[in-house]
JSON list of C-alpha atoms in Angstrom, two decimals:
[
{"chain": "C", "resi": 16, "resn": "UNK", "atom": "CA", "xyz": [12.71, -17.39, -8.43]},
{"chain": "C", "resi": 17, "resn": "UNK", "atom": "CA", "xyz": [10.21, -14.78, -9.31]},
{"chain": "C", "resi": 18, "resn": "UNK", "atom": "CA", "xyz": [12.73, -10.69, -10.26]},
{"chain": "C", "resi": 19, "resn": "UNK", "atom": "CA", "xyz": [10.55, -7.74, -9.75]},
{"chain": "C", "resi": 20, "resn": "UNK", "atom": "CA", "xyz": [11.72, -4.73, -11.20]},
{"chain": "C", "resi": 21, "resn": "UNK", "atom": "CA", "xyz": [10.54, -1.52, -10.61]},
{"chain": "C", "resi": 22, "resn": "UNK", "atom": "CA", "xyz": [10.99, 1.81, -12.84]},
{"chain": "C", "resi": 23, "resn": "UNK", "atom": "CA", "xyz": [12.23, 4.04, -12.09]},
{"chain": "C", "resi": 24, "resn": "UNK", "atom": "CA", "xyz": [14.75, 3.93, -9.49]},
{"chain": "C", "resi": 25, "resn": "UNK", "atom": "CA", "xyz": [13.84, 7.15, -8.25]},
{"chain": "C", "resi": 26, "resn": "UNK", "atom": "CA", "xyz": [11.93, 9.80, -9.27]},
{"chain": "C", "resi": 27, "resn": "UNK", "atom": "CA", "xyz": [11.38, 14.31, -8.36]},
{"chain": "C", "resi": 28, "resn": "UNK", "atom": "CA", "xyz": [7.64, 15.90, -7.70]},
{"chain": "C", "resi": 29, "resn": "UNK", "atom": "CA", "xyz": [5.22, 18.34, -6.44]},
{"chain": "C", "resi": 30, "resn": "UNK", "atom": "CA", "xyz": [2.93, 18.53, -3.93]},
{"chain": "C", "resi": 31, "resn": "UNK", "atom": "CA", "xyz": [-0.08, 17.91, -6.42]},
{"chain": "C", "resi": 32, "resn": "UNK", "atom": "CA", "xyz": [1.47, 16.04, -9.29]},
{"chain": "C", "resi": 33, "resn": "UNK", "atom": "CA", "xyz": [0.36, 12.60, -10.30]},
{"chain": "C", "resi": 34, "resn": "UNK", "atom": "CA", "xyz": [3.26, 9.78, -9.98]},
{"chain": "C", "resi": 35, "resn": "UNK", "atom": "CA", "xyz": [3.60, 6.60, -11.58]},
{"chain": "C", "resi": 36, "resn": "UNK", "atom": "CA", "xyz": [5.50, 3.92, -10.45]},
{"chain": "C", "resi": 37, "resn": "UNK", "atom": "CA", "xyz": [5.63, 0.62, -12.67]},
{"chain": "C", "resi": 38, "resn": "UNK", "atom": "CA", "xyz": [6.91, -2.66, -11.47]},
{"chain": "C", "resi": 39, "resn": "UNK", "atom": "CA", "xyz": [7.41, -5.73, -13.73]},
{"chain": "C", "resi": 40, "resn": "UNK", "atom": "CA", "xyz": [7.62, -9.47, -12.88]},
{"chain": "C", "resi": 41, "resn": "UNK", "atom": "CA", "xyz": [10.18, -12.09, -14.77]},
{"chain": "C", "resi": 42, "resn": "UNK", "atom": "CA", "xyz": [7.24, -14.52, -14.95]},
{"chain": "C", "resi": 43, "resn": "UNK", "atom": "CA", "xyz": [3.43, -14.56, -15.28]},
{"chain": "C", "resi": 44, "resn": "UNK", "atom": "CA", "xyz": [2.12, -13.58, -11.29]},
{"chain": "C", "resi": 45, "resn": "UNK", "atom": "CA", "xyz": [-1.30, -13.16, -12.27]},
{"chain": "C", "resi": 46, "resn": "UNK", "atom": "CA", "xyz": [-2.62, -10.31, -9.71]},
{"chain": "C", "resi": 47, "resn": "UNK", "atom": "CA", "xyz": [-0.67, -11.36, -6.57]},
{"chain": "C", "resi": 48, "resn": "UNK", "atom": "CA", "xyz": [1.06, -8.02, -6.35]},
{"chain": "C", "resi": 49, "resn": "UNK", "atom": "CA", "xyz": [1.54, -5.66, -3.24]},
{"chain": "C", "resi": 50, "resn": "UNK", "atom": "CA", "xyz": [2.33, -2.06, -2.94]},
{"chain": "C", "resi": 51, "resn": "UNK", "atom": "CA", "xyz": [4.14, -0.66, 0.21]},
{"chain": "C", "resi": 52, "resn": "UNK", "atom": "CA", "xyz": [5.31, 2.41, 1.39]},
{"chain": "C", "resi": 53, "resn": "UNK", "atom": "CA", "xyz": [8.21, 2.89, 3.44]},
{"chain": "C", "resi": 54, "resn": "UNK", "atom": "CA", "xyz": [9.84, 6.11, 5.10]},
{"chain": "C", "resi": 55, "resn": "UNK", "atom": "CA", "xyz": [13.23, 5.91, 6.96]},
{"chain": "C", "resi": 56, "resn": "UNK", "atom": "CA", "xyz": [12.90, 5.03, 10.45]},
{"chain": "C", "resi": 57, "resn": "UNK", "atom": "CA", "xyz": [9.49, 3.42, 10.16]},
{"chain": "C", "resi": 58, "resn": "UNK", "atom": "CA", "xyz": [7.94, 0.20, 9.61]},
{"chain": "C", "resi": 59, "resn": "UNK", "atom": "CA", "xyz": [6.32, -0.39, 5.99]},
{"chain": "C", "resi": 60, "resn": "UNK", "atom": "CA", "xyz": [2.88, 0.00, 5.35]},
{"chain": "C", "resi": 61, "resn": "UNK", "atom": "CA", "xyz": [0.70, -2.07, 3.24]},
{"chain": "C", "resi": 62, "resn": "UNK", "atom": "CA", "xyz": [-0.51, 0.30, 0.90]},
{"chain": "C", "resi": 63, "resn": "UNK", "atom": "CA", "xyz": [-2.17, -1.89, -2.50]},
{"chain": "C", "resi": 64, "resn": "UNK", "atom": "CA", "xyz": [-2.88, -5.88, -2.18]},
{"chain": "C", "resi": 65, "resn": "UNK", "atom": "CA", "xyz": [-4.06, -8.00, -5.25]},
{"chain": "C", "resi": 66, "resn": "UNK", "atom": "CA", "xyz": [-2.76, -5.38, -7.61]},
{"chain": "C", "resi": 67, "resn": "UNK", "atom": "CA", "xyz": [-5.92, -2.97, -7.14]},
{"chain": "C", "resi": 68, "resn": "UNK", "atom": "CA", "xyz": [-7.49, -3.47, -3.92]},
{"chain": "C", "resi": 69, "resn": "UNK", "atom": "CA", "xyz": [-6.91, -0.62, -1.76]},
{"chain": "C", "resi": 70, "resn": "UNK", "atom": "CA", "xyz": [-5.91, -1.59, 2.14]},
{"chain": "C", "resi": 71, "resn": "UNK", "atom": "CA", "xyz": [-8.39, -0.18, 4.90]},
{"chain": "C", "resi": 72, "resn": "UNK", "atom": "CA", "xyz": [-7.36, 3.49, 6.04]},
{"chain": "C", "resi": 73, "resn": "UNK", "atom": "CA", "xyz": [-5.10, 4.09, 2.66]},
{"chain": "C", "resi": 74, "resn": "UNK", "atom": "CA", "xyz": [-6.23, 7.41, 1.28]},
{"chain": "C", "resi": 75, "resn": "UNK", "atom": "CA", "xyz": [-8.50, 6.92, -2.38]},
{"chain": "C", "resi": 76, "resn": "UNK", "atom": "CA", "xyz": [-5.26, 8.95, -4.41]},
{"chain": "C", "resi": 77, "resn": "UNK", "atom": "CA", "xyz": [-3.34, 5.93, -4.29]},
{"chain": "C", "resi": 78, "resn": "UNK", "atom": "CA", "xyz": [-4.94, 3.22, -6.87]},
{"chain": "C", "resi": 79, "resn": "UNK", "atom": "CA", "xyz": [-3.15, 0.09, -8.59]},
{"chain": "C", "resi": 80, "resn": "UNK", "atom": "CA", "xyz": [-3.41, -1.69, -11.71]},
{"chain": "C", "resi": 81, "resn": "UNK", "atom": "CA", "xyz": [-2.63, -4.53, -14.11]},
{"chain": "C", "resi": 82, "resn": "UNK", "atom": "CA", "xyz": [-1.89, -8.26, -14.14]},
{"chain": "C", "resi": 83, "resn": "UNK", "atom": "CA", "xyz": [0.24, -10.72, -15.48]},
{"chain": "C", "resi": 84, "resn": "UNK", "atom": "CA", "xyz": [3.95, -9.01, -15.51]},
{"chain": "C", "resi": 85, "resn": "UNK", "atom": "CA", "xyz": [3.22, -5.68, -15.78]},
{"chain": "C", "resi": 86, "resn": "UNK", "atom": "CA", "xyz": [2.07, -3.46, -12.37]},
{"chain": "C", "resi": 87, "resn": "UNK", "atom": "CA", "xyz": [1.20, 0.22, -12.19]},
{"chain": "C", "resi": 88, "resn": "UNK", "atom": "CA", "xyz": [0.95, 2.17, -8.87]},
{"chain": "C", "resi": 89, "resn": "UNK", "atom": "CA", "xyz": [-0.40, 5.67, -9.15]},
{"chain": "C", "resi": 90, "resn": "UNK", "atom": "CA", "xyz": [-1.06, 8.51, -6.99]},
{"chain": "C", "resi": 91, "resn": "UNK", "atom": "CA", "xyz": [-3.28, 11.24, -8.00]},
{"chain": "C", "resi": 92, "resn": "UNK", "atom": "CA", "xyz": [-2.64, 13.82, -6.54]},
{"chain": "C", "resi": 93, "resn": "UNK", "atom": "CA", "xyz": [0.90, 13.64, -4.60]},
{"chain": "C", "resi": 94, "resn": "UNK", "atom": "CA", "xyz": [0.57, 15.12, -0.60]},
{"chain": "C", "resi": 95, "resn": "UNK", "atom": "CA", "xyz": [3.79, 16.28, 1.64]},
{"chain": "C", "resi": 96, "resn": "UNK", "atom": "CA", "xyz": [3.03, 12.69, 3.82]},
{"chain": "C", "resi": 97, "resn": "UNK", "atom": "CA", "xyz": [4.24, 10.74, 0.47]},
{"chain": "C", "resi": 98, "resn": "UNK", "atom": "CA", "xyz": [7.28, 11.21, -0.01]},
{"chain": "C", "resi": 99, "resn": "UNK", "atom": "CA", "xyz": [8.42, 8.20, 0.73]},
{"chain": "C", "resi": 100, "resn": "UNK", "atom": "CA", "xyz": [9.95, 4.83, -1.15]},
{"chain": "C", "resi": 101, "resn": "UNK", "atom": "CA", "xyz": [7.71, 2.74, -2.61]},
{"chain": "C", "resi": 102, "resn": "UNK", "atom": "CA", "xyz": [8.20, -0.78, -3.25]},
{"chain": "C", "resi": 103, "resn": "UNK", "atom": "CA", "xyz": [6.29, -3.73, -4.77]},
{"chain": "C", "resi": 104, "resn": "UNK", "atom": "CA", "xyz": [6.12, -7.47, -3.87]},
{"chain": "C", "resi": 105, "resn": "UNK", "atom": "CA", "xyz": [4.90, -10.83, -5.33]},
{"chain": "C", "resi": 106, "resn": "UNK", "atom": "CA", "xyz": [3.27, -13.11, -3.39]},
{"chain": "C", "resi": 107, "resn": "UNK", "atom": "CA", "xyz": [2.29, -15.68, -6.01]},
{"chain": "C", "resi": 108, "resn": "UNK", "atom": "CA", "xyz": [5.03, -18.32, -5.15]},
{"chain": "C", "resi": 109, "resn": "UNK", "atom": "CA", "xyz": [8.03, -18.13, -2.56]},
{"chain": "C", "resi": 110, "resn": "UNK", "atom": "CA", "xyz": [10.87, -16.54, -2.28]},
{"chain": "C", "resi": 111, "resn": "UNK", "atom": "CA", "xyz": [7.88, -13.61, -2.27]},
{"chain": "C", "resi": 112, "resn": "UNK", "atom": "CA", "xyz": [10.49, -11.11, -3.28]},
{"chain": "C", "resi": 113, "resn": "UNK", "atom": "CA", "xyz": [10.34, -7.14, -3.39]},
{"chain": "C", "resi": 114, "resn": "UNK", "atom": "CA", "xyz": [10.98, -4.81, -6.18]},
{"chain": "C", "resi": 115, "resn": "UNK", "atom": "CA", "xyz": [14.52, -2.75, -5.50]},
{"chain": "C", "resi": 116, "resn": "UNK", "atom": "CA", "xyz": [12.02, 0.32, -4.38]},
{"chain": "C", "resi": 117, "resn": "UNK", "atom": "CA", "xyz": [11.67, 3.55, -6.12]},
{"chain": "C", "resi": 118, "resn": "UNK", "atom": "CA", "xyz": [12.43, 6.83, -4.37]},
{"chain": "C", "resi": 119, "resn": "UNK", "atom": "CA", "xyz": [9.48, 9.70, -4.17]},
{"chain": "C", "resi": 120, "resn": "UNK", "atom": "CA", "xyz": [11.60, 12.46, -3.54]},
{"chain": "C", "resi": 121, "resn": "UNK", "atom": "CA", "xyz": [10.64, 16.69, -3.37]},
{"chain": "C", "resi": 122, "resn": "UNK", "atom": "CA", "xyz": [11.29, 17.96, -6.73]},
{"chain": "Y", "resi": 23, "resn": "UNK", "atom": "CA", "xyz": [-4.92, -3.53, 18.90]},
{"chain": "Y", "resi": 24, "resn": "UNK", "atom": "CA", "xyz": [-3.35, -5.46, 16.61]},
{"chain": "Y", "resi": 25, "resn": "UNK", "atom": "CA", "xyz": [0.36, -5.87, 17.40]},
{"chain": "Y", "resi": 26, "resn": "UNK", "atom": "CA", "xyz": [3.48, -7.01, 16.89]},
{"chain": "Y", "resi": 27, "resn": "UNK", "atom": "CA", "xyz": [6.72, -7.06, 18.87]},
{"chain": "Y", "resi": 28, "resn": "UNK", "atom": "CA", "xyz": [10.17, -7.75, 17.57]},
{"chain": "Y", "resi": 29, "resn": "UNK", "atom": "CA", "xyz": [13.00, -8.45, 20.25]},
{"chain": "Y", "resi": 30, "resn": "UNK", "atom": "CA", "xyz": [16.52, -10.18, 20.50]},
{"chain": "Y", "resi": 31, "resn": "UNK", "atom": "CA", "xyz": [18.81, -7.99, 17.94]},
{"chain": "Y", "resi": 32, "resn": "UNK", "atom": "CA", "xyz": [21.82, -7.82, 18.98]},
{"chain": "Y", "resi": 33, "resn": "UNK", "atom": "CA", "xyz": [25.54, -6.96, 17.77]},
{"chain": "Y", "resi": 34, "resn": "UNK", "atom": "CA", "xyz": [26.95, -10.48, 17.09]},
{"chain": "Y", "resi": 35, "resn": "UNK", "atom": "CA", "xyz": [30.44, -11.54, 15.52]},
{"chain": "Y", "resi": 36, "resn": "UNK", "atom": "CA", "xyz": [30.70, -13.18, 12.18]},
{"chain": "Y", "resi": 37, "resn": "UNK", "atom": "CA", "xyz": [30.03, -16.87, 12.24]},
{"chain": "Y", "resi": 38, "resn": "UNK", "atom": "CA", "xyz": [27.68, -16.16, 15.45]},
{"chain": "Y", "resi": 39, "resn": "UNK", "atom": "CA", "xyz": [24.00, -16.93, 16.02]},
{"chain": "Y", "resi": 40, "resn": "UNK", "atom": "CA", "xyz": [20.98, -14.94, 17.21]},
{"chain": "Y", "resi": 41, "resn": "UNK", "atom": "CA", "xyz": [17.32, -15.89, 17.70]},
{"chain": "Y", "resi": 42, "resn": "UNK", "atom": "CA", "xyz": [14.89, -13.22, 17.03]},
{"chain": "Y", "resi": 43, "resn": "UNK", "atom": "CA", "xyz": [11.52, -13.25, 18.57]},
{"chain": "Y", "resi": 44, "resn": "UNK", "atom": "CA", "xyz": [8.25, -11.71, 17.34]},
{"chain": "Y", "resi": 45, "resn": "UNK", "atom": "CA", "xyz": [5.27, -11.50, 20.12]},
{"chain": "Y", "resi": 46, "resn": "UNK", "atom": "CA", "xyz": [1.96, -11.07, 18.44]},
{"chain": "Y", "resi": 47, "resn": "UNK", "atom": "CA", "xyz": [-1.37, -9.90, 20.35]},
{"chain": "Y", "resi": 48, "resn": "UNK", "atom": "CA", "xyz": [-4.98, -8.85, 19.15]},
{"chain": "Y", "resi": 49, "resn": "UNK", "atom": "CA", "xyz": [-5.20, -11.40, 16.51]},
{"chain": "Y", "resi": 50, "resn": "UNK", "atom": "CA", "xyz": [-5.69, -15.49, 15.96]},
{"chain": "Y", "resi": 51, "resn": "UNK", "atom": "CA", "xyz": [-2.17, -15.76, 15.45]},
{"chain": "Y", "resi": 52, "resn": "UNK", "atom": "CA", "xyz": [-2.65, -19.38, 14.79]},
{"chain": "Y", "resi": 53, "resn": "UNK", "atom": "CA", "xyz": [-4.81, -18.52, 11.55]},
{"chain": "Y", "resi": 54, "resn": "UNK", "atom": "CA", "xyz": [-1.90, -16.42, 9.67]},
{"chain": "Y", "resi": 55, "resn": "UNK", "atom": "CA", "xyz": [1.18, -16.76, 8.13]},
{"chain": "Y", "resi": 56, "resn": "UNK", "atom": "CA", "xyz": [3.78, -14.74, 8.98]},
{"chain": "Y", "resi": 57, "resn": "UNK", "atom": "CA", "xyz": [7.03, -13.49, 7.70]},
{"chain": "Y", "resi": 58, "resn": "UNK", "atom": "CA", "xyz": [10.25, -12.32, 8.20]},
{"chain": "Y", "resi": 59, "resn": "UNK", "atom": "CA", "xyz": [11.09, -8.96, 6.11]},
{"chain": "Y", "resi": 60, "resn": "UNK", "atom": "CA", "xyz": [14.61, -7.51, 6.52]},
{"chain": "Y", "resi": 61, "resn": "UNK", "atom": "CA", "xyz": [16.16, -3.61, 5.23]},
{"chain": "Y", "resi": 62, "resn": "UNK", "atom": "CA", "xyz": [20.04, -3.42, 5.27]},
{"chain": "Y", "resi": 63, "resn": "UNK", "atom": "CA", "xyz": [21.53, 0.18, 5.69]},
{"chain": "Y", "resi": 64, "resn": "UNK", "atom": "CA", "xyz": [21.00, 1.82, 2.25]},
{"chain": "Y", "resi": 65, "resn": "UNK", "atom": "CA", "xyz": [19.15, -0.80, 1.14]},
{"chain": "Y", "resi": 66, "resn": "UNK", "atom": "CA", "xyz": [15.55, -2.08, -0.24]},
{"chain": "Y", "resi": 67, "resn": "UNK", "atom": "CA", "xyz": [13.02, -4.85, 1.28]},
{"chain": "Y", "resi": 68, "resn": "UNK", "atom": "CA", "xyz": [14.14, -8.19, 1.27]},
{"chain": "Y", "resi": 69, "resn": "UNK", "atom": "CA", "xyz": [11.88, -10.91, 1.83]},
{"chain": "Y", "resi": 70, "resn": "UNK", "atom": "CA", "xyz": [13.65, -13.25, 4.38]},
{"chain": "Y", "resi": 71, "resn": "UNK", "atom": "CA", "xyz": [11.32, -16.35, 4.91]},
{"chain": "Y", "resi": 72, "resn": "UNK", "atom": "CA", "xyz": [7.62, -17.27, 5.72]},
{"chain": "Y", "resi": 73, "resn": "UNK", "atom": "CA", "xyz": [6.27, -19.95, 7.99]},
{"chain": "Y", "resi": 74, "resn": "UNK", "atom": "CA", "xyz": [2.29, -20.92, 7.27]},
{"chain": "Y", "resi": 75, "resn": "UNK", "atom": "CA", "xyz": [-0.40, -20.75, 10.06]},
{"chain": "Y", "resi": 76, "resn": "UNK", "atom": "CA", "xyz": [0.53, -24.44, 10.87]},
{"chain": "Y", "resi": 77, "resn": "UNK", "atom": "CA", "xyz": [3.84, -24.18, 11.31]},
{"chain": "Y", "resi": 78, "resn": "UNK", "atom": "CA", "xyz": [5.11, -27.33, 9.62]},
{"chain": "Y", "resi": 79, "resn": "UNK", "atom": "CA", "xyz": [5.42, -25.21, 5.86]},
{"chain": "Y", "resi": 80, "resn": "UNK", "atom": "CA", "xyz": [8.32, -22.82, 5.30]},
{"chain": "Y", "resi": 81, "resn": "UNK", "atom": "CA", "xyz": [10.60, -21.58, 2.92]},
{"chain": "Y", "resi": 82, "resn": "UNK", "atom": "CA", "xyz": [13.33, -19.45, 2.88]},
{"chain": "Y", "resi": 83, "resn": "UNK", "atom": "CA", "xyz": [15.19, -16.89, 0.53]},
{"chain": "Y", "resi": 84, "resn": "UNK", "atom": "CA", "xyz": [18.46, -18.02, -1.02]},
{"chain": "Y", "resi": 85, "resn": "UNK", "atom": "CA", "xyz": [20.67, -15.75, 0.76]},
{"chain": "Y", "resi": 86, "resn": "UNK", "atom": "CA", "xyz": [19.80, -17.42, 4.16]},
{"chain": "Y", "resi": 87, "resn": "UNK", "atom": "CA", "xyz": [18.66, -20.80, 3.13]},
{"chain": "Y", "resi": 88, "resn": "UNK", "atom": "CA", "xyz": [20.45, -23.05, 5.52]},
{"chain": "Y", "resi": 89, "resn": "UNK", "atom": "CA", "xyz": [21.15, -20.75, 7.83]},
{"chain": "Y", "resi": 90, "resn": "UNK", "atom": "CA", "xyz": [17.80, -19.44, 9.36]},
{"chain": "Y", "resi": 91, "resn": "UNK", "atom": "CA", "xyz": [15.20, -21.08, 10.48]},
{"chain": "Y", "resi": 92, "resn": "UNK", "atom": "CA", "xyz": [11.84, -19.85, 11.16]},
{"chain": "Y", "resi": 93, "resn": "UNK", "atom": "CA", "xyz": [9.11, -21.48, 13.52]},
{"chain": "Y", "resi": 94, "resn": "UNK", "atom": "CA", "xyz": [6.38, -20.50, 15.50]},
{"chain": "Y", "resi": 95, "resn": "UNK", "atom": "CA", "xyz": [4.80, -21.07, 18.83]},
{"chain": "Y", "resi": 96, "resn": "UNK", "atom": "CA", "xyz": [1.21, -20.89, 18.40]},
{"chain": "Y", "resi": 97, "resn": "UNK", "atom": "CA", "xyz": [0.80, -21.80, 22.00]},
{"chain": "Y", "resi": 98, "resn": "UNK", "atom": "CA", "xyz": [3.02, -18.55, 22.82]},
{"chain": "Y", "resi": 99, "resn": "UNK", "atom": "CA", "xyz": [1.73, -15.93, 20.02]},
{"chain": "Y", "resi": 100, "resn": "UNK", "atom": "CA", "xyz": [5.39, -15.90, 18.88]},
{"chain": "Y", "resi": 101, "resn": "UNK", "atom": "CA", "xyz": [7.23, -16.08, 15.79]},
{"chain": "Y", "resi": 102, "resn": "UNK", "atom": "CA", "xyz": [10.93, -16.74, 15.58]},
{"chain": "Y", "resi": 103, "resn": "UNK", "atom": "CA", "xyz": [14.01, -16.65, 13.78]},
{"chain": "Y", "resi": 104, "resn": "UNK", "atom": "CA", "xyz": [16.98, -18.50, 14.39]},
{"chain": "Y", "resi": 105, "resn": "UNK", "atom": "CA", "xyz": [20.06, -17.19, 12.55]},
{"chain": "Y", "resi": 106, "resn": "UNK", "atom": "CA", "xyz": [23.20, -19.39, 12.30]},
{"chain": "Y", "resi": 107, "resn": "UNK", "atom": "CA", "xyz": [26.46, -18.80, 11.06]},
{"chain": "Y", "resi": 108, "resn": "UNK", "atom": "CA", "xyz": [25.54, -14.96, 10.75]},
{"chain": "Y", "resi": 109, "resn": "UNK", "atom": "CA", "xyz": [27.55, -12.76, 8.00]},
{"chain": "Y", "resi": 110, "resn": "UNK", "atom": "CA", "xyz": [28.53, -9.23, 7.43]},
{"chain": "Y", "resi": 111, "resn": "UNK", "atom": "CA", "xyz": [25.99, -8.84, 5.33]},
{"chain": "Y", "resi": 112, "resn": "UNK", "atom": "CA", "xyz": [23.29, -10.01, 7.34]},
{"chain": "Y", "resi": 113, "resn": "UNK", "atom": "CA", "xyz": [23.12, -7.14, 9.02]},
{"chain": "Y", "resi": 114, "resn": "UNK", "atom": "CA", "xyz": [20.18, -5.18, 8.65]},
{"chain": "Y", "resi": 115, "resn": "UNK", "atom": "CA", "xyz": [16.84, -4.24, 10.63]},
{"chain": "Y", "resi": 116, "resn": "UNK", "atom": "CA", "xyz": [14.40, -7.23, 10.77]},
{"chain": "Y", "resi": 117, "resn": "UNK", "atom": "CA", "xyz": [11.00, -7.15, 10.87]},
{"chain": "Y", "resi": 118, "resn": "UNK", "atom": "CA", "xyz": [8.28, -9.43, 11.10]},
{"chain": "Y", "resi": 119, "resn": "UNK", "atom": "CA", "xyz": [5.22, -9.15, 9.46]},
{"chain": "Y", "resi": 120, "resn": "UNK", "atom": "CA", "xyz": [1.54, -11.05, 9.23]},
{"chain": "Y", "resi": 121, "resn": "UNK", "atom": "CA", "xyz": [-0.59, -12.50, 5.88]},
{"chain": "Y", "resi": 122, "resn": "UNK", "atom": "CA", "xyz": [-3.74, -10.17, 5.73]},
{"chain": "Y", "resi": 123, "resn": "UNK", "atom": "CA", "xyz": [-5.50, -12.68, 5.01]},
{"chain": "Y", "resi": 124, "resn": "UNK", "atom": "CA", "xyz": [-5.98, -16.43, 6.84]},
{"chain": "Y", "resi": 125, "resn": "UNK", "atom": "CA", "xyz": [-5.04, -18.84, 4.43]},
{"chain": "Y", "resi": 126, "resn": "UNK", "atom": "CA", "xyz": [-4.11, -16.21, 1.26]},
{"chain": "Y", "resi": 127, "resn": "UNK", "atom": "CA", "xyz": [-1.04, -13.86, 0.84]},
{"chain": "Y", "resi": 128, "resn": "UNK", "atom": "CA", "xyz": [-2.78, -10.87, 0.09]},
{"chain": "Y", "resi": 129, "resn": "UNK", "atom": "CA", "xyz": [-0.13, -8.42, 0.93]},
{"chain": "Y", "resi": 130, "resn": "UNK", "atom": "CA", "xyz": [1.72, -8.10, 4.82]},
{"chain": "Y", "resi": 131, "resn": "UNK", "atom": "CA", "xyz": [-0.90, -5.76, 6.61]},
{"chain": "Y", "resi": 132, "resn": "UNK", "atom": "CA", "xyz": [0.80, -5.72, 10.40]},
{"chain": "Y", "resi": 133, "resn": "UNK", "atom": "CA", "xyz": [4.21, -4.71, 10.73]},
{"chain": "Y", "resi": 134, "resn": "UNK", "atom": "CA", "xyz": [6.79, -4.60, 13.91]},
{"chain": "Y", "resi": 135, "resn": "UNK", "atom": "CA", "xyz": [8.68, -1.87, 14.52]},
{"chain": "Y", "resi": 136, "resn": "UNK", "atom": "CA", "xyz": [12.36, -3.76, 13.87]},
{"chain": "Y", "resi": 137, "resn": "UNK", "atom": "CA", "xyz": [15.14, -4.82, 15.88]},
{"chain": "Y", "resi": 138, "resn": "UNK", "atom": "CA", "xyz": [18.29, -4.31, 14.71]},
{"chain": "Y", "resi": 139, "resn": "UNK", "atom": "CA", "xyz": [21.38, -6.99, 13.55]},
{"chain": "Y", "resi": 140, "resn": "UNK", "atom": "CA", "xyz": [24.78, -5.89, 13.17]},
{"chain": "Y", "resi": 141, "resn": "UNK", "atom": "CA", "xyz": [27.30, -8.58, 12.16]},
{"chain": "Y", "resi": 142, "resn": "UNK", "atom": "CA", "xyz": [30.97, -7.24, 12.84]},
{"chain": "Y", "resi": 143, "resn": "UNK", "atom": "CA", "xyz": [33.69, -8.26, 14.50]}
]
């Protein structure tokens, strides 16, 4: 089975700060990488699919890279509706597993 | 609208079962795969299994290989899950989710809202 692993765990910011969130795979996944977004009490929300493509209605601050094993998500310029947990997701071969999330939190 | 409508959690006793149902409306549910996506208290995303447009294609994640099984009635718009010999440590919120795209796994892009499983005696 595929690991994702995500750095870092958690992280503090400003409204206004740019975050980066990085997420690694234990094999070669090529670009079949998702970004969600998921805040307590709510369902998650497809945020980045294919590593870079941004899903309809997602605001242009939130942007994805790389390929292979190594994924970035970034967000530009962080808004009060962020804070959140952020996790990432394979979906190049099943189990399609999830990163362990990473924790936006008010700095 | 493009929905999707989890049902049939339940607080169950260890070694118990429990289907979960997922009623889907505003798409051609028979084009997409769909999923089953699960959160324990305190806890990340788990991917729990996936079941292709078809039906007849599914796999599972090792923690309930064996266990669950998912199908789908593509007559009925519904997914299911049918969870067997149900632990402690299956309890969590489920949700069900769709494919984006028919045919590709280009991310889950329709959510339920969860229904809740709590294993305890």
């Amino acid at each position: 089975d595929i690991q994702m692993t995500q750095s870092p765990s958690s992280l503090s910011a400003s409204v206004g700060d740019r975050v980066t969130v990085t997420c690694r795979a234990s094999q070669d996944i090529s670009r079949y990488l998702n970004w969600y977004q998921k805040k307590p009490g709510e369902a998650p929300k497809l945020l980045i699919y294919t590593a870079s493509s941004l899903h309809s209605g997602v605001p242009s601050r939130f942007s994805g890279s790389g390929s292979g094993t190594e994924f970035t998500l970034t967000i530009t310029s962080l808004q009060s509706e962020d804070f959140a947990t952020y996790y990432c997701q394979q979906s190049h071969s099943p189990p399609q597993t999830f990163g362990q999330g990473t924790s936006v939190e008010v700095k | 609208e493009v929905q999707l409508l989890e049902s049939g959690g339940d607080l169950v006793q260890p070694g118990g079962s429990l289907r979960l149902s997922c009623a889907a409306s505003g798409f051609t549910f028979n084009n997409f795969a769909m999923s089953w996506v699960r959160q324990a208290p305190g806890k990340g995303l788990e991917w729990v299994s996936i079941v292709h447009s078809g039906g007849r294609i599914t796999y599972y994640a090792d923690s309930v290989k064996g266990r669950f099984i998912i199908s789908r009635d593509n007559s009925k718009n519904t997914l299911y899950l049918q969870m067997n010999s149900l632990r402690v440590d299956d309890t969590a919120v489920y949700y069900c989710a769709k494919w984006q795209l028919a045919g590709a796994y280009y991310g889950l892009d329709v959510w339920g809202q969860g229904t809740a499983v709590t294993v305890s005696s």
